[in-house]
Short mmCIF file of C-alpha atoms and ligand atoms in Angstrom, two decimals:
data_model
loop_
_atom_site.label_atom_id
_atom_site.label_comp_id
_atom_site.label_asym_id
_atom_site.label_seq_id
_atom_site.Cartn_x
_atom_site.Cartn_y
_atom_site.Cartn_z
CA MET F 165 -53.45 -16.30 5.68
CA ILE F 166 -54.32 -12.76 4.03
CA VAL F 167 -52.79 -9.31 5.99
CA PRO F 168 -55.62 -6.62 5.92
CA ARG F 169 -53.76 -3.57 4.46
CA PRO F 170 -55.39 -0.76 7.49
CA ALA F 171 -57.27 2.28 5.44
CA LEU F 172 -54.29 5.40 5.33
CA THR F 173 -55.58 7.98 7.90
CA LEU F 174 -56.29 11.94 7.19
CA TRP F 175 -52.57 12.82 8.60
CA GLU F 176 -51.62 9.75 6.93
CA ARG F 177 -52.66 10.82 3.07
CA LEU F 178 -51.91 13.64 3.48
CA TYR F 179 -47.99 12.63 2.51
CA LEU F 180 -46.61 15.82 4.23
CA PRO F 181 -45.62 14.97 7.65
CA ALA F 182 -43.52 12.01 5.96
CA ILE F 183 -41.73 14.36 3.09
CA ILE F 184 -40.79 17.30 7.11
CA ASN F 185 -39.41 14.61 8.98
CA GLY F 186 -37.16 13.13 5.96
CA PHE F 187 -36.67 16.65 5.08
CA THR F 188 -36.04 17.32 9.08
CA VAL F 189 -33.80 14.13 8.97
CA THR F 190 -31.23 15.90 5.92
CA LEU F 191 -30.86 19.01 7.54
CA ARG F 192 -29.80 17.33 11.19
CA HIS F 193 -26.53 14.87 8.65
CA PHE F 194 -26.38 18.53 6.88
CA PHE F 195 -24.60 20.81 9.73
CA ARG F 196 -23.25 17.48 11.39
CA LYS F 197 -19.38 16.72 10.91
CA LYS F 198 -18.79 15.28 8.10
CA VAL F 199 -17.37 11.96 7.71
CA THR F 200 -17.24 10.99 4.15
CA MET F 201 -13.55 10.88 2.51
CA LEU F 202 -12.61 12.27 -0.36
CA TYR F 203 -11.34 8.85 -1.35
CA PRO F 204 -8.10 9.49 -3.61
CA GLU F 205 -7.58 12.96 -2.90
CA GLU F 206 -7.42 12.23 0.66
CA LYS F 207 -6.64 9.13 2.31
CA TRP F 208 -6.42 7.23 5.91
CA THR F 209 -2.43 8.25 7.56
CA MET F 210 -1.98 5.05 8.39
CA PRO F 211 -0.63 3.64 11.85
CA GLU F 212 3.56 2.36 11.69
CA GLY F 213 3.91 -0.92 11.31
CA TYR F 214 1.17 -0.92 9.22
CA ARG F 215 1.97 -3.34 6.32
CA GLY F 216 1.15 -1.51 3.16
CA ALA F 217 2.99 -2.29 -0.34
CA PRO F 218 6.86 -3.31 -0.62
CA TYR F 219 9.99 -1.44 -1.41
CA LEU F 220 13.54 -1.04 -1.51
CA VAL F 221 15.22 1.15 0.13
CA LYS F 222 19.05 2.78 0.21
CA ASP F 223 21.40 2.96 3.27
CA GLN F 224 21.96 6.35 4.50
CA GLU F 225 24.72 6.49 1.72
CA GLY F 226 22.47 6.69 -0.75
CA ARG F 227 23.61 2.78 -1.74
CA THR F 228 20.64 -0.33 -2.89
CA LYS F 229 20.76 -2.56 0.35
CA CYS F 230 19.47 -4.73 -1.86
CA VAL F 231 21.95 -7.97 -2.06
CA ALA F 232 20.12 -10.20 -5.21
CA CYS F 233 20.73 -12.93 -2.28
CA GLN F 234 16.90 -13.41 -4.10
CA LEU F 235 16.01 -15.27 -0.71
CA CYS F 236 12.00 -13.01 -0.80
CA GLU F 237 11.90 -13.29 -4.06
CA PHE F 238 11.76 -17.32 -3.10
CA VAL F 239 9.67 -17.08 -0.32
CA CYS F 240 7.20 -14.94 -1.97
CA PRO F 241 3.54 -17.02 -1.62
CA PRO F 242 2.19 -15.85 -4.80
CA LYS F 243 5.66 -15.29 -6.89
CA ALA F 244 5.41 -11.13 -7.07
CA ILE F 245 8.71 -11.27 -7.12
CA ARG F 246 11.14 -11.41 -9.78
CA ILE F 247 15.26 -10.45 -9.43
CA THR F 248 17.59 -10.38 -11.81
CA PRO F 249 20.58 -10.80 -10.31
CA PRO F 250 23.96 -8.82 -11.86
CA GLY F 251 25.83 -12.43 -12.25
CA PRO F 252 30.05 -12.52 -12.31
CA ALA F 253 30.91 -9.13 -13.43
CA LEU F 254 32.66 -7.39 -10.57
CA ASN F 255 31.07 -4.27 -9.41
CA PRO F 256 33.92 -1.46 -9.64
CA ALA F 257 31.39 1.18 -7.59
CA THR F 258 31.71 -1.63 -5.23
CA GLY F 259 34.28 -4.50 -5.59
CA ASN F 260 33.39 -7.86 -4.66
CA ILE F 261 31.56 -7.31 -1.44
CA GLU F 262 28.42 -7.06 -2.33
CA LYS F 263 25.94 -7.87 -5.17
CA ILE F 264 23.30 -5.23 -6.36
CA PRO F 265 20.61 -6.52 -8.71
CA LYS F 266 20.32 -6.25 -11.60
CA GLU F 267 16.67 -5.62 -11.96
CA PHE F 268 14.05 -6.29 -9.65
CA GLN F 269 10.70 -6.10 -10.11
CA ILE F 270 7.75 -6.16 -7.78
CA ASP F 271 4.21 -6.73 -9.76
CA MET F 272 1.27 -5.22 -7.05
CA LEU F 273 -1.20 -6.44 -8.38
CA ARG F 274 -0.33 -10.10 -6.84
CA CYS F 275 1.36 -9.36 -3.73
CA ILE F 276 -0.81 -9.55 -1.22
CA PHE F 277 0.90 -7.62 1.41
CA CYS F 278 2.17 -10.52 3.92
CA GLY F 279 5.21 -8.82 4.77
CA LEU F 280 7.22 -12.43 4.31
CA CYS F 281 9.61 -10.26 2.15
CA GLN F 282 10.58 -7.67 5.15
CA GLU F 283 10.76 -10.86 7.23
CA VAL F 284 13.06 -13.17 5.27
CA CYS F 285 15.76 -10.00 4.13
CA PRO F 286 18.66 -10.58 5.96
CA GLU F 287 20.29 -6.95 4.69
CA GLU F 288 17.05 -4.67 6.29
CA ALA F 289 16.80 -3.96 1.84
CA ILE F 290 12.92 -4.28 2.29
CA PHE F 291 9.81 -3.07 4.48
CA LEU F 292 5.80 -2.79 3.65
CA MET F 293 5.61 1.44 4.11
CA ARG F 294 1.98 2.08 4.41
CA ASP F 295 0.89 2.54 1.36
CA TYR F 296 -2.03 0.52 0.19
CA SER F 297 -3.68 1.63 -3.19
CA PHE F 298 -2.45 2.01 -6.02
CA THR F 299 -4.06 2.55 -9.15
CA GLY F 300 -2.77 2.00 -12.75
CA LEU F 301 -4.02 1.79 -16.11
CA SER F 302 -2.32 -0.85 -17.23
CA ARG F 303 -0.90 -4.29 -15.44
CA ALA F 304 2.42 -3.06 -16.82
CA GLU F 305 1.93 0.00 -15.22
CA MET F 306 1.65 -1.40 -11.13
CA VAL F 307 4.63 -3.67 -12.19
CA PHE F 308 7.42 -1.88 -10.51
CA ASN F 309 10.83 -1.32 -11.89
CA MET F 310 14.13 -1.54 -9.33
CA GLN F 311 14.39 1.70 -9.79
CA MET F 312 10.43 3.20 -9.10
CA LEU F 313 10.80 0.67 -5.65
CA LEU F 314 13.98 2.71 -4.54
CA ALA F 315 12.83 5.97 -4.89
CA LEU F 316 9.37 4.81 -3.02
CA GLY F 317 11.60 2.96 0.04
CA GLY F 318 13.48 5.99 0.15
CA VAL F 319 16.53 6.18 2.82
CA ARG F 320 16.60 3.67 5.94
CA PRO F 321 20.01 4.63 7.71
CA ASP F 322 21.22 2.10 9.70
CA LYS F 323 23.91 0.83 11.56
CA ILE F 324 24.28 -1.48 8.55
CA GLU F 325 29.24 -0.95 7.48
CA LYS F 326 29.83 -3.34 5.35
CA TRP F 327 30.41 -0.91 2.26
CA LYS F 328 33.69 0.53 4.40
CA HIS F 329 35.41 -3.26 4.64
CA LYS F 330 36.51 -3.03 0.33
S1 SF4 S 530 4.54 -8.80 0.44
FE1 SF4 S 530 3.89 -10.49 0.54
S2 SF4 S 530 3.37 -11.00 -1.97
FE2 SF4 S 530 3.87 -8.64 -1.55
S3 SF4 S 530 6.02 -8.80 -2.76
FE3 SF4 S 530 6.89 -9.39 -0.13
S4 SF4 S 530 6.02 -11.84 -0.10
FE4 SF4 S 530 5.95 -11.00 -1.54
S1 SF4 S 531 15.27 -7.75 -0.88
FE1 SF4 S 531 16.59 -8.55 0.84
S2 SF4 S 531 16.52 -11.01 0.43
FE2 SF4 S 531 15.57 -9.57 -1.17
S3 SF4 S 531 17.05 -10.58 -2.57
FE3 SF4 S 531 17.23 -8.63 -1.39
S4 SF4 S 531 18.37 -8.53 0.24
FE4 SF4 S 531 17.67 -10.56 -1.18
#
């Protein structure tokens, strides 16, 4: 079946109305409220409880809450967490009450922001924060070490008083 192409009218052949229509639409959008976000300078503010990147937190005294139990490492589906336990040596600052990991790494390229690490942590030491976007120039840069994770997580005051009973 051949569909006949209708001939253009004189009005259509002028093209001017189409151009004017186009400019009118552009002009209308020009004065509308801007919705484009200037990412990455601007980012969404995510609501409380949003599952973003996992960070380690300190207690109100500025002490690392993580006790290197390795539950989060065990449960992490993509194996993004790697913990180096402190070993049997006694920590002079904390006695033998609780351990602190020698190293704690999270590979943010592997993390799927599932929140299982936060769910299982018996010490409430790891939380998924609101950060949802990271950039880096290399894969190695995206492996966050303990210092970075603690700095990003900050302090989370709570009622844990285990350190008082040395
Ligand atoms: S949020 Fe999920 S994937 Fe990411 S580190 Fe925690 S358990 Fe692993
Ligand atoms: S973050 Fe929590 S679950 Fe993971 S090793 Fe530390 S105390 Fe254990």
